[in-house]
PDB file of C-alpha atoms and ligand atoms in Angstrom:
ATOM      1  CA  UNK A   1      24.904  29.073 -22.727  1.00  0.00           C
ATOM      2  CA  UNK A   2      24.291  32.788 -22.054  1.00  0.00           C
ATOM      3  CA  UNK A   3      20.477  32.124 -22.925  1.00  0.00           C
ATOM      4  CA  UNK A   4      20.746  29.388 -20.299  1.00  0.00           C
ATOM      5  CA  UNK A   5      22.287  32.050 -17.375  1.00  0.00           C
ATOM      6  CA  UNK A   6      19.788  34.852 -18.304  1.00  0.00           C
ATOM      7  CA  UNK A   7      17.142  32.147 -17.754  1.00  0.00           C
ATOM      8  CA  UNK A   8      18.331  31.411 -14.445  1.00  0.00           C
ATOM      9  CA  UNK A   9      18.534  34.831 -13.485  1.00  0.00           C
ATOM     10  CA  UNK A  10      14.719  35.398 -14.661  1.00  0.00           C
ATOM     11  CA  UNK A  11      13.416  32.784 -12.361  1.00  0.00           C
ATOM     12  CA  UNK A  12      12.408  31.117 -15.592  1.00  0.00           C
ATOM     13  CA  UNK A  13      13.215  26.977 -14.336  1.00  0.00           C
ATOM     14  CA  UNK A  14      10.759  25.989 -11.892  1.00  0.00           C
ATOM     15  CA  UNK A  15       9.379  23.449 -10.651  1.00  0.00           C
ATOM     16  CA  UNK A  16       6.555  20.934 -11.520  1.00  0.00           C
ATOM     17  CA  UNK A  17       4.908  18.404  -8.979  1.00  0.00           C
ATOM     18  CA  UNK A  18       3.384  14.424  -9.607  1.00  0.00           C
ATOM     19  CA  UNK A  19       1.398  12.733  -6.759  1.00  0.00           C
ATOM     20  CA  UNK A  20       2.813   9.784  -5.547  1.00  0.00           C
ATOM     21  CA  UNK A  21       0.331   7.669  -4.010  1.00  0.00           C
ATOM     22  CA  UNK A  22       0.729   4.580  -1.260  1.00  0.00           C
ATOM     23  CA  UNK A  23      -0.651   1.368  -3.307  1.00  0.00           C
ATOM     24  CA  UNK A  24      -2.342  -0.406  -1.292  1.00  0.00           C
ATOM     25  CA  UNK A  25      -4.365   2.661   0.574  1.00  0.00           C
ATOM     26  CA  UNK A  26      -4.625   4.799  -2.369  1.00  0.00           C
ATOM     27  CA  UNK A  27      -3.740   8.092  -0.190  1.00  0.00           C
ATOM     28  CA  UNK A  28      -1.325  10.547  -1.117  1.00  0.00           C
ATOM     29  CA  UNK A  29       2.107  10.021   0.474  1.00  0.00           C
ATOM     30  CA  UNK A  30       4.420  12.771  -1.340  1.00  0.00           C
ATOM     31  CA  UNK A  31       5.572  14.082  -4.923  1.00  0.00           C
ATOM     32  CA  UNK A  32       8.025  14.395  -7.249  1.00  0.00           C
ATOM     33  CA  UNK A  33       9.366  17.581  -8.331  1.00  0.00           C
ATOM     34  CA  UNK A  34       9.880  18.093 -11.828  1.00  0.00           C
ATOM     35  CA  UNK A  35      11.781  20.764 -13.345  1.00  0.00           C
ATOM     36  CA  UNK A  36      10.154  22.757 -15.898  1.00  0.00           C
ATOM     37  CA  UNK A  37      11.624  25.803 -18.176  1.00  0.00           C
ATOM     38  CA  UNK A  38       9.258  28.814 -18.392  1.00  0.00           C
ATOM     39  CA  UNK A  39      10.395  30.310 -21.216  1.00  0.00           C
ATOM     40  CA  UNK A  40      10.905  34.263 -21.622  1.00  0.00           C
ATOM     41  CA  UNK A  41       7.028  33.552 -19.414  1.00  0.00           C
ATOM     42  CA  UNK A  42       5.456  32.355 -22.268  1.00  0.00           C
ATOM     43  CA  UNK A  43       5.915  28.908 -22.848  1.00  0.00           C
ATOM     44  CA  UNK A  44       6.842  25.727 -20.893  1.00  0.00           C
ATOM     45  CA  UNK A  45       9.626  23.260 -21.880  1.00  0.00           C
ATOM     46  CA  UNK A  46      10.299  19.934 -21.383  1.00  0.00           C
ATOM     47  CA  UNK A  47      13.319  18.303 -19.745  1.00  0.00           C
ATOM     48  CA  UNK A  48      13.734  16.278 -22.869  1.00  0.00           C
ATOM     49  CA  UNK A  49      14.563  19.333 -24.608  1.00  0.00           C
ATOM     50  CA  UNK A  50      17.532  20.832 -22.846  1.00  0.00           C
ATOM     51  CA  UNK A  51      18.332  18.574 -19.920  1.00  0.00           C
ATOM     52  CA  UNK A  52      21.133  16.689 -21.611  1.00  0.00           C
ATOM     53  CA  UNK A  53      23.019  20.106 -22.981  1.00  0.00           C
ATOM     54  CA  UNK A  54      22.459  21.261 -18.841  1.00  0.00           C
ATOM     55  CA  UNK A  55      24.102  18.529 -17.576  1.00  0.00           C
ATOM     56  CA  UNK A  56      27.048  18.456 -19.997  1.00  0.00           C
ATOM     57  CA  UNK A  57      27.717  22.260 -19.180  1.00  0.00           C
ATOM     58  CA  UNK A  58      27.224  21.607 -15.198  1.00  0.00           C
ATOM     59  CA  UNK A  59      24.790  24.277 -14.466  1.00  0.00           C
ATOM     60  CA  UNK A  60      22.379  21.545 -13.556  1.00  0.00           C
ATOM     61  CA  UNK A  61      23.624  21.621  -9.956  1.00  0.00           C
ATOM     62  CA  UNK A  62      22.716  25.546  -9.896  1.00  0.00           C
ATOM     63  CA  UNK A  63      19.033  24.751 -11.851  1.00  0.00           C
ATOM     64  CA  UNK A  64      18.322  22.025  -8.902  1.00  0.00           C
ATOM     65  CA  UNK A  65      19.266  24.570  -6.053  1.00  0.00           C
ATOM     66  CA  UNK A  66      17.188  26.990  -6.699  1.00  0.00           C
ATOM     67  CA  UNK A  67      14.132  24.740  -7.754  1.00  0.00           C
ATOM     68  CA  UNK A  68      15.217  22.999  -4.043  1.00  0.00           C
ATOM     69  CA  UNK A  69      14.483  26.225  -2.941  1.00  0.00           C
ATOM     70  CA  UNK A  70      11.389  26.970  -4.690  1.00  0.00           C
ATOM     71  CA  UNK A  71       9.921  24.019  -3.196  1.00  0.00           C
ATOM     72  CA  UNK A  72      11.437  24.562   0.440  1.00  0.00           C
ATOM     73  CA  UNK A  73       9.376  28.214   0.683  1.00  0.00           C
ATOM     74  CA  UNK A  74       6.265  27.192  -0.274  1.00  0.00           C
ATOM     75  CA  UNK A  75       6.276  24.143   1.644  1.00  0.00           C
ATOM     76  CA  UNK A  76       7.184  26.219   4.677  1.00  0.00           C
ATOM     77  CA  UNK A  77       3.875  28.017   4.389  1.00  0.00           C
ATOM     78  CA  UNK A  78       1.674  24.522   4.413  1.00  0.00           C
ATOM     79  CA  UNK A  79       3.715  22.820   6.815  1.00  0.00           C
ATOM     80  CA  UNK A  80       1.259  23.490   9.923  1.00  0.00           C
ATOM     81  CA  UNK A  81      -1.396  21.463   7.124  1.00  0.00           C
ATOM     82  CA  UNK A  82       0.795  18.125   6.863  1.00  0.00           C
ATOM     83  CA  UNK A  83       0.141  15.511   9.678  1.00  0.00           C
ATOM     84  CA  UNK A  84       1.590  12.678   8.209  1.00  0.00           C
ATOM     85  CA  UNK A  85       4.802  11.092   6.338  1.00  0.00           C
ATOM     86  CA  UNK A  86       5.194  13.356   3.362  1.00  0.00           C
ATOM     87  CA  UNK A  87       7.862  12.645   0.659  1.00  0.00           C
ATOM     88  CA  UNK A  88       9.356  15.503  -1.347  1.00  0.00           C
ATOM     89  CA  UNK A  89      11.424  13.511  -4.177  1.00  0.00           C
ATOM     90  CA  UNK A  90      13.946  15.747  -6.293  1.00  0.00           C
ATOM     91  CA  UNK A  91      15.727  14.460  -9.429  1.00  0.00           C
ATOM     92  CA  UNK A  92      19.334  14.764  -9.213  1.00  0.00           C
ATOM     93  CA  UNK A  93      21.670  14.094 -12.285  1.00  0.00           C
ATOM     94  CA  UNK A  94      24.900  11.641 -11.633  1.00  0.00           C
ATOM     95  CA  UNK A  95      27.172  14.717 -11.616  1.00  0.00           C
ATOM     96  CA  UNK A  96      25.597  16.239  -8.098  1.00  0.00           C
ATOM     97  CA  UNK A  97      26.098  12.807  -6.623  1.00  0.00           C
ATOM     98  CA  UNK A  98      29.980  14.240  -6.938  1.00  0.00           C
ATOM     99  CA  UNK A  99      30.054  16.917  -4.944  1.00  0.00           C
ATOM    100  CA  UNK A 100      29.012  17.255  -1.289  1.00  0.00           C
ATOM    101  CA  UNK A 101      27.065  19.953  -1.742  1.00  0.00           C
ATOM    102  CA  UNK A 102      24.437  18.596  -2.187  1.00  0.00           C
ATOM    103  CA  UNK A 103      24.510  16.855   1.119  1.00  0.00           C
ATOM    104  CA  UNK A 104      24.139  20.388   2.990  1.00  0.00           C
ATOM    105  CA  UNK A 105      21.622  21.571   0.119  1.00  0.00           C
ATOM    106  CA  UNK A 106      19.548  18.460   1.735  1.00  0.00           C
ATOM    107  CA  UNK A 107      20.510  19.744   5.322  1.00  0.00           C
ATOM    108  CA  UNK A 108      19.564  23.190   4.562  1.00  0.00           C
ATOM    109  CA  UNK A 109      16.315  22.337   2.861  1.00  0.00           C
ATOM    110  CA  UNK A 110      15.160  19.796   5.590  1.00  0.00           C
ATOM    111  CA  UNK A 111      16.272  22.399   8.855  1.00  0.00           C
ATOM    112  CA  UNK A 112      14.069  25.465   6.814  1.00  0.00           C
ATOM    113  CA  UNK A 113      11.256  23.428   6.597  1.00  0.00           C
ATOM    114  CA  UNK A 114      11.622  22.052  10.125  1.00  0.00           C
ATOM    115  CA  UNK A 115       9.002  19.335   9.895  1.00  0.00           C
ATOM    116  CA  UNK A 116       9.343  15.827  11.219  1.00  0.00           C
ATOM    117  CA  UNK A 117       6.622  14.421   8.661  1.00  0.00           C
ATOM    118  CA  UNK A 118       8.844  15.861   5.240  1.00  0.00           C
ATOM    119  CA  UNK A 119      11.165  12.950   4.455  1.00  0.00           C
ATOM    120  CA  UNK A 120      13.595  13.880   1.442  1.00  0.00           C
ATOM    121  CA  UNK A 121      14.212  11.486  -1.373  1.00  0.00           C
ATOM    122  CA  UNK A 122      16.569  11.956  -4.704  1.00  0.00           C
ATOM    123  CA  UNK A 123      15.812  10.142  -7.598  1.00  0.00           C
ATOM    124  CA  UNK A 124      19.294   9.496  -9.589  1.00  0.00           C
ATOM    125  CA  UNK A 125      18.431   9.752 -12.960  1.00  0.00           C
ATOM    126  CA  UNK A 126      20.036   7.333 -15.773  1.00  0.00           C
ATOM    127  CA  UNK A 127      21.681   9.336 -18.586  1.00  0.00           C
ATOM    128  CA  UNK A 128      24.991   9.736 -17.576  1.00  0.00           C
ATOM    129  CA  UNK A 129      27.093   6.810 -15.674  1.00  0.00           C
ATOM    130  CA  UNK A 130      27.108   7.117 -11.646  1.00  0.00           C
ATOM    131  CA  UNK A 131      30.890   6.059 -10.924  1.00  0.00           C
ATOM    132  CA  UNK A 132      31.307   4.596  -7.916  1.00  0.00           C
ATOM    133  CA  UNK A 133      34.018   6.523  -6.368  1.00  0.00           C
ATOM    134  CA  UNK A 134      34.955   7.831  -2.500  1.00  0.00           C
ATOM    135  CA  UNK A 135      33.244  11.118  -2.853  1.00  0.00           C
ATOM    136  CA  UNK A 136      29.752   9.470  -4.384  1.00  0.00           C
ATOM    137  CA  UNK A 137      29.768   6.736  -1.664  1.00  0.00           C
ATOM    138  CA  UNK A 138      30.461   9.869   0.982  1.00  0.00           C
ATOM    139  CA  UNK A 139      27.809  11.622  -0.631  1.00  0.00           C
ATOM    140  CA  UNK A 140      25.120   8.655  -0.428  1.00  0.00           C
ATOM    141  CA  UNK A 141      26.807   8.413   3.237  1.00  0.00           C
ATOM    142  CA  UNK A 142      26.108  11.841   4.415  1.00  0.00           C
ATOM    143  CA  UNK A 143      22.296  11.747   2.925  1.00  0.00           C
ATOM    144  CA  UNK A 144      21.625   8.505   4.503  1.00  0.00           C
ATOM    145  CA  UNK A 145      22.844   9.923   8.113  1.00  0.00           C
ATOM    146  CA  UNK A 146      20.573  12.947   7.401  1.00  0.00           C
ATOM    147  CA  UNK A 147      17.859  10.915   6.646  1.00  0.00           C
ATOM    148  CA  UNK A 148      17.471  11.119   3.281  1.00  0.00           C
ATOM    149  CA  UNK A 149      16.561   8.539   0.552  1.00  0.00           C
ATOM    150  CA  UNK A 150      17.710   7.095  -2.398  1.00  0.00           C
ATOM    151  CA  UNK A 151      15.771   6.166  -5.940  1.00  0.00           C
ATOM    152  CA  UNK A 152      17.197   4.465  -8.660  1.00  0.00           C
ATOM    153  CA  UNK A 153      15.082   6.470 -11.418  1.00  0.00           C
ATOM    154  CA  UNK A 154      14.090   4.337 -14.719  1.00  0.00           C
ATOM    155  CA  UNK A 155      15.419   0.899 -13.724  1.00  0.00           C
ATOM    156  CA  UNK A 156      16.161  -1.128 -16.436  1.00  0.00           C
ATOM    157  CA  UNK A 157      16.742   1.112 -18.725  1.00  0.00           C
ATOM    158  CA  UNK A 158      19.608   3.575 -19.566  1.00  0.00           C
ATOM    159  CA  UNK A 159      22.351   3.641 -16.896  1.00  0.00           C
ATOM    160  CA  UNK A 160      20.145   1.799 -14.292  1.00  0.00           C
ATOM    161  CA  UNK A 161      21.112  -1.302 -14.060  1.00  0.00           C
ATOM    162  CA  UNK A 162      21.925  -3.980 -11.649  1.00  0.00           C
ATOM    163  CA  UNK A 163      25.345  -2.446 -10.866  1.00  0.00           C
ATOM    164  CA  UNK A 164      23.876   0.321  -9.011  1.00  0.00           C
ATOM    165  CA  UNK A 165      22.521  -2.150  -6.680  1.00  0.00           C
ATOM    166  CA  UNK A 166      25.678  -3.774  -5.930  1.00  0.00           C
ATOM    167  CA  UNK A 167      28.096  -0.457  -5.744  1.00  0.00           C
ATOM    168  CA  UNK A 168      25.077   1.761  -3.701  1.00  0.00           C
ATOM    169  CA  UNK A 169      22.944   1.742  -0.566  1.00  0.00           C
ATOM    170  CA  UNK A 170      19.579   2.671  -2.688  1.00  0.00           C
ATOM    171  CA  UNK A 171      16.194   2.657  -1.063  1.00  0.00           C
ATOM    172  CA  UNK A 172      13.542   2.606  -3.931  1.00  0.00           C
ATOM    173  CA  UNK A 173      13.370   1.507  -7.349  1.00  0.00           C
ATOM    174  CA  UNK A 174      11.171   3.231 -10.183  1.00  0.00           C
ATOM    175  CA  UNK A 175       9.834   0.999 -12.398  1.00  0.00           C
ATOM    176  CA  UNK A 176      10.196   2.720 -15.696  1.00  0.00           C
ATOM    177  CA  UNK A 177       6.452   3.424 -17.205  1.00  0.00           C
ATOM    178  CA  UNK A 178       7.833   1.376 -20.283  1.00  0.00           C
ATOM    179  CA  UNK A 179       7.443  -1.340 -18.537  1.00  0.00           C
ATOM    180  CA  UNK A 180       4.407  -0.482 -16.943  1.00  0.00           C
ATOM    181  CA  UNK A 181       2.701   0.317 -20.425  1.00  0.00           C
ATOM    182  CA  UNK A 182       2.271  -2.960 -21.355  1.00  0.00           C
ATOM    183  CA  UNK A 183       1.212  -4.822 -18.187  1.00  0.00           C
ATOM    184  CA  UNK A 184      -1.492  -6.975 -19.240  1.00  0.00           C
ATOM    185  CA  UNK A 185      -1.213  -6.565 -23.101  1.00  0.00           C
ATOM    186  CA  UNK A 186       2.438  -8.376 -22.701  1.00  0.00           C
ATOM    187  CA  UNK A 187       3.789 -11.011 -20.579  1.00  0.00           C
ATOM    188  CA  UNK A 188       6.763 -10.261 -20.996  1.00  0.00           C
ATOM    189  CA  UNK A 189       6.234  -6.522 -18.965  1.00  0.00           C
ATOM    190  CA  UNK A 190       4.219  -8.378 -16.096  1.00  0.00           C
ATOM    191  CA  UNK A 191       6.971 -10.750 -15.668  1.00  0.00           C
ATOM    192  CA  UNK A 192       9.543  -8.107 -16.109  1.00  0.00           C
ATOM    193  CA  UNK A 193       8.011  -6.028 -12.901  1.00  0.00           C
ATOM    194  CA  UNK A 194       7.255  -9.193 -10.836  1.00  0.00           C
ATOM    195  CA  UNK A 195      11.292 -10.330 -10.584  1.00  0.00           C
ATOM    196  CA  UNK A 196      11.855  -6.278  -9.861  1.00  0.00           C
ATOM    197  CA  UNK A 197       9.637  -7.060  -7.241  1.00  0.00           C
ATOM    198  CA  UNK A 198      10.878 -10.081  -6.076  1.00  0.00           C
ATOM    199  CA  UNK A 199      14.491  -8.222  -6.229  1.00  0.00           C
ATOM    200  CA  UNK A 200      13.712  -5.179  -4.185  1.00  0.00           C
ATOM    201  CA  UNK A 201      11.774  -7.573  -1.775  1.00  0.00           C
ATOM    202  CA  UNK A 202      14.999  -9.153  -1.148  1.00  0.00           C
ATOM    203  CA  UNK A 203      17.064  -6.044  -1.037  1.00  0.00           C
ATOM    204  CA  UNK A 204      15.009  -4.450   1.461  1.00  0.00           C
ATOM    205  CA  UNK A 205      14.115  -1.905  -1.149  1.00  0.00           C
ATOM    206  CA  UNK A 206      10.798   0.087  -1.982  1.00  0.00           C
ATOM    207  CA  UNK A 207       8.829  -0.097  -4.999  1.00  0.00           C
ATOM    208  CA  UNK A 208       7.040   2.694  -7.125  1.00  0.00           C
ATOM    209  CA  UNK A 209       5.478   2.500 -10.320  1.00  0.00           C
ATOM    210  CA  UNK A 210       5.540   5.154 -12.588  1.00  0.00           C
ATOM    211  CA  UNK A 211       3.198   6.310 -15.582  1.00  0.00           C
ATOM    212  CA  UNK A 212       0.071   4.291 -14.650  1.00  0.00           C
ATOM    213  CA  UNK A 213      -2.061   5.723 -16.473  1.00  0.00           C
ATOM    214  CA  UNK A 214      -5.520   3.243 -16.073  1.00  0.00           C
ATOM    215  CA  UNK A 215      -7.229   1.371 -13.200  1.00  0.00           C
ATOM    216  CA  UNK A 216      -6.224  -1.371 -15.051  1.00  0.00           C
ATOM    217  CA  UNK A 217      -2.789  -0.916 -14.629  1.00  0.00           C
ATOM    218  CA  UNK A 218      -2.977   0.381 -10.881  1.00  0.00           C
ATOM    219  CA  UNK A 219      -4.696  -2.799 -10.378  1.00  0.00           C
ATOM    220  CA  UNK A 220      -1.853  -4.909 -11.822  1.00  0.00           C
ATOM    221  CA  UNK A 221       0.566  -3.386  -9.627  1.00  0.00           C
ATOM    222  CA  UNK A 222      -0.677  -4.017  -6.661  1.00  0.00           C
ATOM    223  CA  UNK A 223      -1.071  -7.537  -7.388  1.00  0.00           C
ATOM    224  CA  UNK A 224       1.960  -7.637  -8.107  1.00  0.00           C
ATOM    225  CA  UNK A 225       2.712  -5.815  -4.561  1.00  0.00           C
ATOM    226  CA  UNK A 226       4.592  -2.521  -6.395  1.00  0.00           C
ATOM    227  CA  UNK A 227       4.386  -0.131  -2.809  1.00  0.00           C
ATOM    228  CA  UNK A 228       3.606   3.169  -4.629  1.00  0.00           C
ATOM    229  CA  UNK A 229       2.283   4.049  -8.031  1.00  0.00           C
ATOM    230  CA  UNK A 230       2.664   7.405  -9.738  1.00  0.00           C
ATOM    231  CA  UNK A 231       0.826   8.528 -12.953  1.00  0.00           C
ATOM    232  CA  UNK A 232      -1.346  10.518 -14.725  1.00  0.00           C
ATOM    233  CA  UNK A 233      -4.258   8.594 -13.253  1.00  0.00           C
ATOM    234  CA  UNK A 234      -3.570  10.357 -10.195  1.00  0.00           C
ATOM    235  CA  UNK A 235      -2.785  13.133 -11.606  1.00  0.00           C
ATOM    236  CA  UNK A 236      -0.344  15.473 -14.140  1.00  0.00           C
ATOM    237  CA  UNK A 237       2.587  16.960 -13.252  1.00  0.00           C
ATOM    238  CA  UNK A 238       1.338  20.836 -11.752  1.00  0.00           C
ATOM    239  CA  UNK A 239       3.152  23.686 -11.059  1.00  0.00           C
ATOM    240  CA  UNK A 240       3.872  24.461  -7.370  1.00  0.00           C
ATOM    241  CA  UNK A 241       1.291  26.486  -6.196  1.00  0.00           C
ATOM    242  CA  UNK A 242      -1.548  24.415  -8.246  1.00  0.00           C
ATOM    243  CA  UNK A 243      -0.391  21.290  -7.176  1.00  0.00           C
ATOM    244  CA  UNK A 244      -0.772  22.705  -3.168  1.00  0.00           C
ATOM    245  CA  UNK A 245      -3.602  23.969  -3.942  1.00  0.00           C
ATOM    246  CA  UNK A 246      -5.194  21.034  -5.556  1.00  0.00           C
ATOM    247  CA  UNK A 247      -3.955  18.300  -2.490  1.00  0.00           C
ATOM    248  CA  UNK A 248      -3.593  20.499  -0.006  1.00  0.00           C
ATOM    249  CA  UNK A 249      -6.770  23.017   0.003  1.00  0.00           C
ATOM    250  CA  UNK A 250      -9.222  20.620  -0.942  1.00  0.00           C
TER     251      UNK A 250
HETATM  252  O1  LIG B 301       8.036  15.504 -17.023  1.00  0.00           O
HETATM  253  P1  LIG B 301       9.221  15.039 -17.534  1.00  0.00           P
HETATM  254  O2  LIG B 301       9.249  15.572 -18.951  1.00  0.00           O
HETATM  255  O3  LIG B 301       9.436  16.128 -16.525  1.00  0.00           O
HETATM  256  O4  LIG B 301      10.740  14.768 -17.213  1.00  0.00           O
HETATM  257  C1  LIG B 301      11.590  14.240 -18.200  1.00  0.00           C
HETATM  258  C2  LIG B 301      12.865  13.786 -17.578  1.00  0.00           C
HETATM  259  O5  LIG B 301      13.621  14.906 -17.137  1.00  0.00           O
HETATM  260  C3  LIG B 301      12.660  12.930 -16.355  1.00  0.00           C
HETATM  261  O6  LIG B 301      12.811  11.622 -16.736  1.00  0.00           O
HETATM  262  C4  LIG B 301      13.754  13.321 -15.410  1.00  0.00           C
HETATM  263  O7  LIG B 301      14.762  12.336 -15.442  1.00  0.00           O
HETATM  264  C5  LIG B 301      14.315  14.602 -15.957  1.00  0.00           C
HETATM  265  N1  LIG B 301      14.129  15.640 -14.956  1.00  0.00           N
HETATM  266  C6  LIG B 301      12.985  16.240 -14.616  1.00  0.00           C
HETATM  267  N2  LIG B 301      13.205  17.146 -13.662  1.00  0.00           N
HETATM  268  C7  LIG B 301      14.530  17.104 -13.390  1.00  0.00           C
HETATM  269  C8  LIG B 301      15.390  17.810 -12.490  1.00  0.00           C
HETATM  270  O8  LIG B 301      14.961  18.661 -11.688  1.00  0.00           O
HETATM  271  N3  LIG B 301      16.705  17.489 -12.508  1.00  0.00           N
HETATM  272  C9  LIG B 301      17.222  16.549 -13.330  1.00  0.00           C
HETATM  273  N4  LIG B 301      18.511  16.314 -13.263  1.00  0.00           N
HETATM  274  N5  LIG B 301      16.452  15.860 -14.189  1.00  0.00           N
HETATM  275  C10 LIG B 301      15.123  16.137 -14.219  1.00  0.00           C
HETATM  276  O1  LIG B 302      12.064  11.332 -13.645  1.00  0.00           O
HETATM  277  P1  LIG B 302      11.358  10.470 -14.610  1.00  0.00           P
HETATM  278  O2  LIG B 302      12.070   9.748 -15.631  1.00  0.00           O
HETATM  279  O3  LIG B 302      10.616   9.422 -13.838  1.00  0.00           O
HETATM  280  O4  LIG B 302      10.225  11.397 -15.196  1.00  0.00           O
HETATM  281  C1  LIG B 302       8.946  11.106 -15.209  1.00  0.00           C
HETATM  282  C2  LIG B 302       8.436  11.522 -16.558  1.00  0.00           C
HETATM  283  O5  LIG B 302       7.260  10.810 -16.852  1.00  0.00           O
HETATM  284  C3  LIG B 302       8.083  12.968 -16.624  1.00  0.00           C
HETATM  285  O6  LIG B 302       8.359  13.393 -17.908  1.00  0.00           O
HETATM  286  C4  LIG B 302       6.585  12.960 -16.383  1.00  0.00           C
HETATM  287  O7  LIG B 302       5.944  14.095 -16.920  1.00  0.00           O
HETATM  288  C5  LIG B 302       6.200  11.707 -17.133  1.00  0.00           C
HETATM  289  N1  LIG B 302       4.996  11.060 -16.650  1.00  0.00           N
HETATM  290  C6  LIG B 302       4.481  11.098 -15.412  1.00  0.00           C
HETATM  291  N2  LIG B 302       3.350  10.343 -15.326  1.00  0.00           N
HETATM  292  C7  LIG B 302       3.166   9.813 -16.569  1.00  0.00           C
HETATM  293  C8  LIG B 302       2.164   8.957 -17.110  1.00  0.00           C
HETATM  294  O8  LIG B 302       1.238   8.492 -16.452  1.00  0.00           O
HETATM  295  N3  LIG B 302       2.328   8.624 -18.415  1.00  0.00           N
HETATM  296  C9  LIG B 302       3.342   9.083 -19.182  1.00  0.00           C
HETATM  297  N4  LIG B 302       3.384   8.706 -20.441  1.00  0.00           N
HETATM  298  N5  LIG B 302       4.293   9.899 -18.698  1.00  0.00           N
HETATM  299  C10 LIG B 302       4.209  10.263 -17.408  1.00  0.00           C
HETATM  300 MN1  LIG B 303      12.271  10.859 -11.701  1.00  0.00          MN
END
């Protein structure tokens, strides 16, 4: 735990960025942040690695605030650069969805940034259980009147299941790159993303694709009319400042 404080305190979690690209243009239409843990300055962890012992000890609602705030300042400085719908998409574990903080985190981030092309999305990741209880349904409330969107991260996997379509007023569904993987090597994946497809069409939902990796694979999707794909074919999580520097300066 204390190593986990100090590393706050340092500045040591920061944020990583992802394109996120329209499907059938191919331009860039936003990012996902992903959080990242610069170790003692020397070496970058994973997620995978301490996420789950974050979120059990609650200090993952502190971690997202201040990488929230990370991205708000240097977006503030390129705002006069972006001319067109921009999505900033931050992961949020089940717990934050619990507390209305974060709906004035959102309102904070979105009034210091003071842009009407940044739209604000939160993923809601899959490894512990969203209940479905009067503060989460205020929360999703209050983000919806502020303008904010919702993601279901990793359908079909974990936690992310068909419930959470039928308790919550989601926007997008991720199509977990397992699925994605194996489109055109297995049936089973293609038909898999088409009836997500189908489902989301009928929900009124969004669409992205994550961890296309070939042009094969890009290709699939948008036959299969996914409405944004995100992957290392586009390009690798970056930190901040090389990920603005790389879409925005070039
Ligand atoms: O690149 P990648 O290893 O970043 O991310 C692994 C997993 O960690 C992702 O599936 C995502 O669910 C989770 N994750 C990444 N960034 C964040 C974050 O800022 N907050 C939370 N709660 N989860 C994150
Ligand atoms: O939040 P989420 O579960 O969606 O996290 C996305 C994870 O997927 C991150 O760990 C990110 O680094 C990783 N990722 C992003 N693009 C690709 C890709 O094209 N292939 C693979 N294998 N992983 C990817
Ligand atoms: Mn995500």
């Amino acid at each position: 735990m204390d190593v986990i404080k100090s590393a706050i305190v340092n500045n040591e979690f920061i944020p990583f960025l992802q394109p996120l690209i329209e499907s059938k243009s191919g331009k860039l239409v936003g990012c996902e942040v992903l959080l990242r843990w610069n170790y003692k300055n020397s070496v970058i962890i994973h997620p995978d690695e301490f996420i789950s012992f974050i979120e059990i000890n609650a200090m993952i609602i502190e971690i997202t605030k201040g990488i929230m705030y990370q991205v708000e300042c240097a977006f503030k400085d390129i705002v006069y650069k972006i001319s067109e719908s921009f999505t900033i998409g931050f992961n949020i574990s089940a717990t934050h969805c619990n507390d209305m903080d974060i709906v004035n985190d959102c309102c904070f981030f979105l009034s210091a940034i003071d842009s009407e092309y940044i739209h604000l999305n939160l993923e809601i990741t899959e490894r512990e259980y969203l209940q479905h209880t009067t503060v989460s349904q205020q929360v999703f409330n209050g983000l919806h009147d502020l303008g904010v969107t919702l993601s279901i991260d990793d359908f079909g996997t974990g936690y992310s299941n068909l419930i959470y379509l039928q308790d919550f007023n989601f926007d997008i569904i991720k199509i977990d790159k397992k699925f994605v993987k194996y489109v055109g090597i297995n049936n089973t994946s293609d038909d898999i993303i088409s009836c997500v497809v189908s489902l989301a069409e009928h929900l009124k939902l969004k669409t992205v694709a994550e961890g296309v990796e070939t042009n094969i694979q890009a290709d699939r999707m948008r036959e299969l009319n996914v409405d944004y794909l995100q992957g290392y074919l586009y390009g690798h999580p970056l930190p901040l400042n090389s990920f603005i520097d790389t879409w925005f300066y070039n």
